[in-house]
Short mmCIF file of C-alpha atoms in Angstrom, two decimals:
data_model
loop_
_atom_site.label_atom_id
_atom_site.label_comp_id
_atom_site.label_asym_id
_atom_site.label_seq_id
_atom_site.Cartn_x
_atom_site.Cartn_y
_atom_site.Cartn_z
CA UNK J 1 15.08 -22.72 -13.32
CA UNK J 2 12.24 -20.85 -15.05
CA UNK J 3 10.18 -18.05 -13.52
CA UNK J 4 7.35 -20.28 -12.32
CA UNK J 5 9.78 -22.68 -10.66
CA UNK J 6 11.54 -19.76 -8.95
CA UNK J 7 8.23 -18.77 -7.37
CA UNK J 8 8.11 -22.11 -5.56
CA UNK J 9 11.42 -21.21 -3.91
CA UNK J 10 10.47 -17.61 -3.05
CA UNK J 11 10.89 -16.93 0.66
CA UNK J 12 10.15 -13.20 0.96
CA UNK J 13 6.99 -12.14 -0.84
CA UNK J 14 5.24 -8.79 -1.23
CA UNK J 15 1.52 -8.90 -2.04
CA UNK J 16 -0.27 -5.79 -3.28
CA UNK J 17 -4.05 -5.60 -3.11
CA UNK J 18 -6.12 -2.82 -4.63
CA UNK J 19 -9.16 -0.96 -3.39
CA UNK J 20 -11.55 -2.78 -5.71
CA UNK J 21 -10.59 -6.10 -4.06
CA UNK J 22 -11.27 -4.81 -0.56
CA UNK J 23 -14.35 -2.65 -1.16
CA UNK J 24 -17.68 -3.67 -2.68
CA UNK J 25 -19.29 -1.66 -5.49
CA UNK J 26 -21.60 -0.24 -2.78
CA UNK J 27 -18.54 1.32 -1.13
CA UNK J 28 -18.74 -0.98 1.89
CA UNK J 29 -15.76 -3.11 3.00
CA UNK J 30 -15.78 -6.65 1.60
CA UNK J 31 -15.15 -8.60 4.81
CA UNK J 32 -15.25 -11.98 3.07
CA UNK J 33 -12.46 -11.07 0.67
CA UNK J 34 -10.39 -9.43 3.40
CA UNK J 35 -10.72 -12.51 5.59
CA UNK J 36 -9.79 -14.80 2.71
CA UNK J 37 -6.74 -12.67 1.85
CA UNK J 38 -5.49 -12.52 5.44
CA UNK J 39 -6.11 -16.22 6.05
CA UNK J 40 -4.03 -17.14 3.00
CA UNK J 41 -1.17 -14.79 3.94
CA UNK J 42 -1.18 -16.13 7.51
CA UNK J 43 -1.14 -19.72 6.26
CA UNK J 44 1.80 -19.02 3.94
CA UNK J 45 3.63 -17.37 6.81
CA UNK J 46 3.03 -20.45 8.95
CA UNK J 47 4.60 -22.46 6.12
CA UNK J 48 7.84 -20.47 6.49
CA UNK J 49 7.40 -17.62 4.03
CA UNK J 50 8.01 -13.98 4.94
CA UNK J 51 4.94 -12.01 3.89
CA UNK J 52 4.44 -8.27 3.36
CA UNK J 53 1.10 -6.74 2.39
CA UNK J 54 0.77 -3.44 0.51
CA UNK J 55 -2.86 -2.39 0.79
CA UNK J 56 -4.95 0.33 -0.79
CA UNK J 57 -8.43 1.18 0.45
CA UNK J 58 -8.04 3.91 3.08
CA UNK J 59 -9.79 6.63 1.09
CA UNK J 60 -12.68 4.36 0.05
CA UNK J 61 -13.24 3.19 3.62
CA UNK J 62 -13.04 6.80 4.78
CA UNK J 63 -15.76 7.66 2.25
CA UNK J 64 -17.97 4.92 3.63
CA UNK J 65 -17.38 6.06 7.20
CA UNK J 66 -18.91 9.47 6.54
CA UNK J 67 -21.42 8.38 3.90
CA UNK J 68 -19.73 10.02 0.93
CA UNK J 69 -20.66 8.49 -2.44
CA UNK J 70 -18.23 10.20 -4.82
CA UNK J 71 -14.48 10.57 -4.36
CA UNK J 72 -13.64 14.30 -4.17
CA UNK J 73 -11.16 15.81 -6.59
CA UNK J 74 -9.59 18.16 -4.04
CA UNK J 75 -6.38 16.84 -2.45
CA UNK J 76 -7.12 18.16 1.10
CA UNK J 77 -10.46 16.32 1.05
CA UNK J 78 -8.77 13.09 -0.07
CA UNK J 79 -6.17 13.48 2.63
CA UNK J 80 -8.91 13.92 5.24
CA UNK J 81 -10.67 10.79 3.98
CA UNK J 82 -7.38 8.87 4.11
CA UNK J 83 -6.94 9.94 7.75
CA UNK J 84 -10.44 8.72 8.58
CA UNK J 85 -10.15 5.49 6.64
CA UNK J 86 -6.61 4.40 7.44
CA UNK J 87 -7.27 3.74 11.12
CA UNK J 88 -10.43 1.79 10.27
CA UNK J 89 -8.62 -0.24 7.60
CA UNK J 90 -5.80 -1.09 9.97
CA UNK J 91 -8.24 -2.05 12.73
CA UNK J 92 -9.79 -4.57 10.34
CA UNK J 93 -6.41 -5.98 9.35
CA UNK J 94 -5.23 -6.27 12.95
CA UNK J 95 -8.42 -8.14 13.86
CA UNK J 96 -8.26 -10.53 10.91
CA UNK J 97 -4.54 -11.26 11.38
CA UNK J 98 -5.04 -11.78 15.14
CA UNK J 99 -7.80 -14.29 14.38
CA UNK J 100 -5.16 -16.37 12.57
CA UNK J 101 -2.46 -15.92 15.19
CA UNK J 102 -0.43 -13.25 13.42
CA UNK J 103 0.69 -9.75 14.38
CA UNK J 104 0.09 -6.99 11.83
CA UNK J 105 2.30 -3.89 11.85
CA UNK J 106 1.15 -0.66 10.20
CA UNK J 107 3.77 1.07 8.05
CA UNK J 108 3.02 4.34 6.24
CA UNK J 109 5.50 5.46 3.59
CA UNK J 110 5.84 8.35 1.17
CA UNK J 111 8.19 8.80 -1.74
CA UNK J 112 10.24 11.06 0.49
CA UNK J 113 11.18 7.93 2.45
CA UNK J 114 12.68 6.58 -0.76
CA UNK J 115 14.04 9.78 -2.34
CA UNK J 116 16.48 10.51 0.49
CA UNK J 117 19.15 7.87 0.83
CA UNK J 118 19.28 7.83 4.64
CA UNK J 119 15.48 7.52 4.85
CA UNK J 120 15.61 4.74 2.25
CA UNK J 121 18.12 2.86 4.40
CA UNK J 122 16.12 3.50 7.59
CA UNK J 123 12.89 2.29 5.97
CA UNK J 124 14.66 -0.84 4.75
CA UNK J 125 16.09 -1.58 8.20
CA UNK J 126 12.74 -1.08 9.91
CA UNK J 127 10.93 -3.42 7.51
CA UNK J 128 13.60 -6.09 7.79
CA UNK J 129 13.43 -5.87 11.59
CA UNK J 130 9.64 -6.30 11.52
CA UNK J 131 10.08 -9.45 9.42
CA UNK J 132 12.74 -10.71 11.83
CA UNK J 133 10.28 -10.17 14.71
CA UNK J 134 7.70 -12.32 12.92
CA UNK J 135 5.24 -9.50 12.18
CA UNK J 136 3.37 -8.98 8.92
CA UNK J 137 4.00 -5.39 7.72
CA UNK J 138 0.84 -3.86 6.26
CA UNK J 139 1.97 -0.94 4.15
CA UNK J 140 0.17 1.98 2.58
CA UNK J 141 1.23 5.31 1.22
CA UNK J 142 0.89 8.10 3.76
CA UNK J 143 -1.77 9.97 1.79
CA UNK J 144 -2.47 12.30 4.71
CA UNK J 145 0.83 14.15 4.21
CA UNK J 146 1.87 13.15 0.68
CA UNK J 147 0.52 16.18 -1.16
CA UNK J 148 1.52 15.12 -4.66
CA UNK J 149 1.33 11.37 -4.19
CA UNK J 150 -2.40 10.66 -4.54
CA UNK J 151 -2.38 9.76 -8.22
CA UNK J 152 -3.01 6.85 -10.54
CA UNK J 153 -1.12 3.72 -9.61
CA UNK J 154 0.62 5.04 -6.50
CA UNK J 155 0.39 1.73 -4.63
CA UNK J 156 1.50 -0.32 -7.63
CA UNK J 157 4.70 1.72 -7.64
CA UNK J 158 4.83 1.65 -3.85
CA UNK J 159 4.67 -2.16 -3.80
CA UNK J 160 7.56 -2.37 -6.27
CA UNK J 161 9.55 0.08 -4.17
CA UNK J 162 8.87 -2.03 -1.07
CA UNK J 163 9.98 -5.17 -2.92
CA UNK J 164 13.20 -3.36 -3.79
CA UNK J 165 13.68 -2.08 -0.25
CA UNK J 166 13.58 -5.53 1.33
CA UNK J 167 15.18 -7.63 -1.46
CA UNK J 168 11.93 -9.53 -1.99
CA UNK J 169 12.01 -12.70 -4.04
CA UNK J 170 8.57 -12.08 -5.52
CA UNK J 171 5.97 -9.35 -5.92
CA UNK J 172 2.35 -10.34 -6.57
CA UNK J 173 -0.14 -7.69 -7.64
CA UNK J 174 -3.71 -8.89 -7.30
CA UNK J 175 -5.87 -7.35 -9.99
CA UNK J 176 -9.45 -7.24 -11.25
CA UNK J 177 -8.34 -8.98 -14.44
CA UNK J 178 -6.42 -12.21 -14.91
CA UNK J 179 -3.15 -10.62 -16.09
CA UNK J 180 -1.75 -8.80 -19.09
CA UNK J 181 -3.72 -9.28 -22.29
CA UNK J 182 -2.83 -8.54 -25.91
CA UNK J 183 -5.67 -5.98 -25.83
CA UNK J 184 -8.34 -4.79 -23.40
CA UNK J 185 -10.46 -7.95 -22.82
CA UNK J 186 -13.46 -5.83 -21.88
CA UNK J 187 -13.46 -4.25 -25.33
CA UNK J 188 -11.80 -6.85 -27.58
CA UNK J 189 -13.16 -10.40 -27.53
CA UNK J 190 -10.06 -11.68 -29.37
CA UNK J 191 -7.71 -10.48 -26.59
CA UNK J 192 -5.43 -13.25 -25.29
CA UNK J 193 -3.83 -13.59 -21.88
CA UNK J 194 -0.02 -13.41 -22.01
CA UNK J 195 1.30 -16.04 -19.55
CA UNK J 196 4.88 -14.72 -19.47
CA UNK J 197 6.64 -11.50 -20.44
CA UNK J 198 10.35 -12.17 -20.87
CA UNK J 199 11.23 -8.52 -21.56
CA UNK J 200 9.29 -5.29 -21.09
CA UNK J 201 9.51 -3.73 -24.54
CA UNK J 202 7.76 -0.60 -25.85
CA UNK J 203 5.28 -2.97 -27.51
CA UNK J 204 4.43 -4.53 -24.14
CA UNK J 205 4.00 -1.08 -22.61
CA UNK J 206 1.61 -0.09 -25.41
CA UNK J 207 -0.61 -3.08 -24.55
CA UNK J 208 -1.30 -1.61 -21.10
CA UNK J 209 -4.68 0.02 -20.65
CA UNK J 210 -5.97 3.01 -18.68
CA UNK J 211 -7.23 3.58 -15.17
CA UNK J 212 -9.09 0.95 -13.18
CA UNK J 213 -12.37 1.02 -11.28
CA UNK J 214 -14.24 4.00 -9.86
CA UNK J 215 -12.87 3.29 -6.38
CA UNK J 216 -9.32 2.26 -7.27
CA UNK J 217 -6.59 4.38 -8.83
CA UNK J 218 -4.53 1.70 -10.57
CA UNK J 219 -4.34 0.72 -14.24
CA UNK J 220 -2.40 -1.85 -16.22
CA UNK J 221 0.12 0.79 -17.29
CA UNK J 222 1.17 1.37 -13.69
CA UNK J 223 1.47 -2.38 -13.15
CA UNK J 224 3.87 -2.62 -16.09
CA UNK J 225 5.92 0.19 -14.56
CA UNK J 226 5.91 -1.68 -11.24
CA UNK J 227 7.03 -4.82 -13.08
CA UNK J 228 9.95 -2.94 -14.57
CA UNK J 229 11.08 -1.86 -11.12
CA UNK J 230 10.58 -5.26 -9.48
CA UNK J 231 12.32 -7.47 -12.05
CA UNK J 232 15.33 -5.18 -12.20
CA UNK J 233 15.59 -5.43 -8.42
CA UNK J 234 15.67 -9.23 -8.60
CA UNK J 235 12.02 -9.99 -7.78
CA UNK J 236 9.81 -12.23 -9.90
CA UNK J 237 6.69 -10.19 -10.68
CA UNK J 238 3.18 -11.57 -11.17
CA UNK J 239 -0.15 -9.97 -12.05
CA UNK J 240 -2.84 -12.37 -10.84
CA UNK J 241 -6.65 -12.36 -10.52
CA UNK J 242 -7.79 -11.33 -7.05
CA UNK J 243 -11.12 -13.14 -7.48
CA UNK J 244 -9.51 -16.59 -7.73
CA UNK J 245 -9.61 -18.63 -4.53
CA UNK J 246 -6.18 -19.18 -2.95
CA UNK J 247 -4.56 -17.26 -5.79
CA UNK J 248 -1.39 -16.40 -3.84
CA UNK J 249 -0.80 -20.03 -2.94
CA UNK J 250 -1.42 -21.08 -6.54
CA UNK J 251 1.11 -18.58 -7.86
CA UNK J 252 3.71 -19.60 -5.26
CA UNK J 253 3.12 -23.26 -6.13
CA UNK J 254 4.28 -22.47 -9.65
CA UNK J 255 0.85 -22.87 -11.26
CA UNK J 256 0.19 -21.08 -14.55
CA UNK J 257 -1.87 -18.26 -13.10
CA UNK J 258 -1.87 -14.69 -14.39
CA UNK J 259 1.14 -13.14 -16.11
CA UNK J 260 4.66 -13.65 -14.81
CA UNK J 261 7.63 -11.36 -15.45
CA UNK J 262 10.92 -13.18 -14.73
CA UNK J 263 13.40 -11.47 -12.40
CA UNK J 264 16.78 -10.40 -13.63
CA UNK J 265 19.47 -12.64 -12.20
CA UNK J 266 21.40 -10.32 -9.90
CA UNK J 267 20.07 -8.26 -7.01
CA UNK J 268 21.09 -4.64 -6.94
CA UNK J 269 23.04 -3.35 -3.98
CA UNK J 270 21.19 -1.01 -1.65
CA UNK J 271 22.62 2.20 -3.11
CA UNK J 272 21.91 1.08 -6.67
CA UNK J 273 18.35 0.18 -5.70
CA UNK J 274 17.83 3.61 -4.21
CA UNK J 275 19.39 5.24 -7.23
CA UNK J 276 17.12 3.44 -9.66
CA UNK J 277 13.86 3.28 -7.78
CA UNK J 278 13.98 5.69 -4.86
CA UNK J 279 14.78 8.97 -6.54
CA UNK J 280 12.20 10.77 -8.67
CA UNK J 281 12.63 10.71 -12.43
CA UNK J 282 13.16 14.28 -13.66
CA UNK J 283 13.35 13.72 -17.42
CA UNK J 284 14.60 11.59 -20.29
CA UNK J 285 17.73 11.40 -22.45
CA UNK J 286 17.38 9.66 -25.82
CA UNK J 287 20.48 7.98 -27.26
CA UNK J 288 21.53 6.50 -30.60
CA UNK J 289 22.02 2.81 -31.38
CA UNK J 290 25.78 2.86 -30.87
CA UNK J 291 25.43 4.35 -27.40
CA UNK J 292 22.66 1.89 -26.56
CA UNK J 293 24.85 -1.06 -27.57
CA UNK J 294 27.80 0.20 -25.51
CA UNK J 295 25.62 0.60 -22.44
CA UNK J 296 23.86 -2.76 -22.86
CA UNK J 297 27.01 -4.75 -23.63
CA UNK J 298 29.65 -3.07 -21.50
CA UNK J 299 27.71 -0.98 -18.96
CA UNK J 300 29.50 2.08 -20.31
CA UNK J 301 29.02 5.57 -18.94
CA UNK J 302 26.72 7.84 -20.94
CA UNK J 303 28.72 10.20 -23.13
CA UNK J 304 27.36 13.24 -24.90
CA UNK J 305 28.45 11.94 -28.31
CA UNK J 306 25.69 9.31 -28.26
CA UNK J 307 22.85 11.60 -27.18
CA UNK J 308 20.15 12.43 -29.74
CA UNK J 309 17.62 14.41 -27.71
CA UNK J 310 16.53 15.53 -24.25
CA UNK J 311 13.03 15.66 -22.74
CA UNK J 312 12.18 17.61 -19.59
CA UNK J 313 13.69 20.64 -17.90
CA UNK J 314 15.82 18.82 -15.32
CA UNK J 315 18.79 20.17 -13.37
CA UNK J 316 22.24 18.71 -12.86
CA UNK J 317 22.28 16.14 -10.03
CA UNK J 318 18.78 14.82 -10.71
CA UNK J 319 17.84 11.34 -11.91
CA UNK J 320 16.78 10.74 -15.50
CA UNK J 321 15.84 7.81 -17.70
CA UNK J 322 18.03 6.87 -20.66
CA UNK J 323 15.86 5.78 -23.59
CA UNK J 324 16.66 4.11 -26.89
CA UNK J 325 15.53 5.61 -30.19
CA UNK J 326 12.44 3.37 -29.98
CA UNK J 327 11.64 4.64 -26.47
CA UNK J 328 12.75 1.56 -24.51
CA UNK J 329 14.25 2.38 -21.14
CA UNK J 330 17.91 1.36 -21.04
CA UNK J 331 19.10 2.87 -17.77
CA UNK J 332 18.53 5.37 -14.99
CA UNK J 333 21.15 7.59 -13.50
CA UNK J 334 22.22 10.91 -12.02
CA UNK J 335 23.18 13.49 -14.64
CA UNK J 336 26.22 15.73 -14.35
CA UNK J 337 24.60 18.38 -16.54
CA UNK J 338 21.25 20.15 -16.81
CA UNK J 339 18.89 19.52 -19.71
CA UNK J 340 19.81 22.89 -21.19
CA UNK J 341 23.52 22.06 -21.04
CA UNK J 342 23.00 18.59 -22.52
CA UNK J 343 21.12 20.06 -25.47
CA UNK J 344 24.21 22.15 -26.24
CA UNK J 345 26.73 19.28 -25.99
CA UNK J 346 24.60 16.48 -27.48
CA UNK J 347 26.49 14.66 -30.23
CA UNK J 348 29.78 16.36 -29.27
CA UNK J 349 33.11 15.14 -27.90
CA UNK J 350 34.11 16.18 -24.37
CA UNK J 351 36.99 18.27 -25.73
CA UNK J 352 34.40 20.63 -27.24
CA UNK J 353 32.44 21.23 -24.02
CA UNK J 354 34.43 24.24 -22.76
CA UNK J 355 33.41 26.32 -25.73
CA UNK J 356 29.76 25.37 -25.45
CA UNK J 357 28.84 25.51 -21.76
CA UNK J 358 29.96 27.26 -18.59
CA UNK J 359 30.85 25.73 -15.25
CA UNK J 360 32.51 22.47 -14.25
CA UNK J 361 33.30 20.10 -17.11
CA UNK J 362 32.65 16.35 -16.79
CA UNK J 363 33.63 13.83 -19.42
CA UNK J 364 30.51 11.76 -18.77
CA UNK J 365 26.92 12.96 -18.83
CA UNK J 366 26.16 10.04 -16.48
CA UNK J 367 29.02 8.11 -14.90
CA UNK J 368 28.58 4.34 -14.79
CA UNK J 369 28.92 4.42 -10.96
CA UNK J 370 25.80 6.60 -10.81
CA UNK J 371 23.82 4.56 -13.33
CA UNK J 372 21.69 1.41 -13.21
CA UNK J 373 20.94 -0.62 -16.33
CA UNK J 374 17.28 -1.47 -16.85
CA UNK J 375 17.74 -4.03 -19.65
#
């Protein structure tokens, strides 16, 4: 079964919609688009699908509420706008969903809900219970309290984290453009739409562009990062054009719309999902080809002998990415050593560690039980 066919069978779907889809260029809410989006989600739910909506737009709607034309740079001001706009945004969603016989449930998350394992599990259980009750969770990041979370692409990443939390079958990100192109279609007339990305390589990542519209905070680069999270958690990922009528239904019917990223075959267990996608990435470890092959083929632990370089000033016990020599992400995991210690033992055998570093000695830099492969 190919990726498009799998979408026809998808039961639990996360849909992410950006600010530019919900808000007109004037800064006013686009009621027609909101109504169309909600009507389609409600109809799919009536057809037996479980639907979750991750929605941006609170800050933009807050700006409109007080007549502000330009988004402020200061975080406290953005948080205040989010507080003003979130209640208005949710009121609109509750009204639209009620018009189509559905119950919307507001859920506000921060990365703290994912970074701590017990909060990750609690968030998962709450979302699954909402789905069991027949509600449609409408999720946004809690910008009012998330001091360092208002940044480019936060809700792209949030939607992928939600898909991971609930073992979603598919994640659809509705975008201003049709999907991933070979180049920026606004600047390069020869740019071609890529209908399917079988593997997210460094070349694919380099195709991603910069930030989006003046109201939104997302860019193609953050969507590629979200794709990486989703497919490794077992969800088929699609970037699709928000302007197309009934686009969600078309994607779930298996039509060739947008760009699809096939899911990896196996779902991660809850702890592995949290390990890979809940905890913050503190730095990178670059490995040689032999180490890369051992990890890809056998899922081996990361040993110091295969390490070529370290990036970032991370501490022991934090989560890092393991990169190949060509900068492709191979794995994520919890390191037993700090960056400073790894620099001293890189390329060495474990029997040499005692003479190079102080403290507890571990044979593995990252044990396979604390590591998730990303390839």
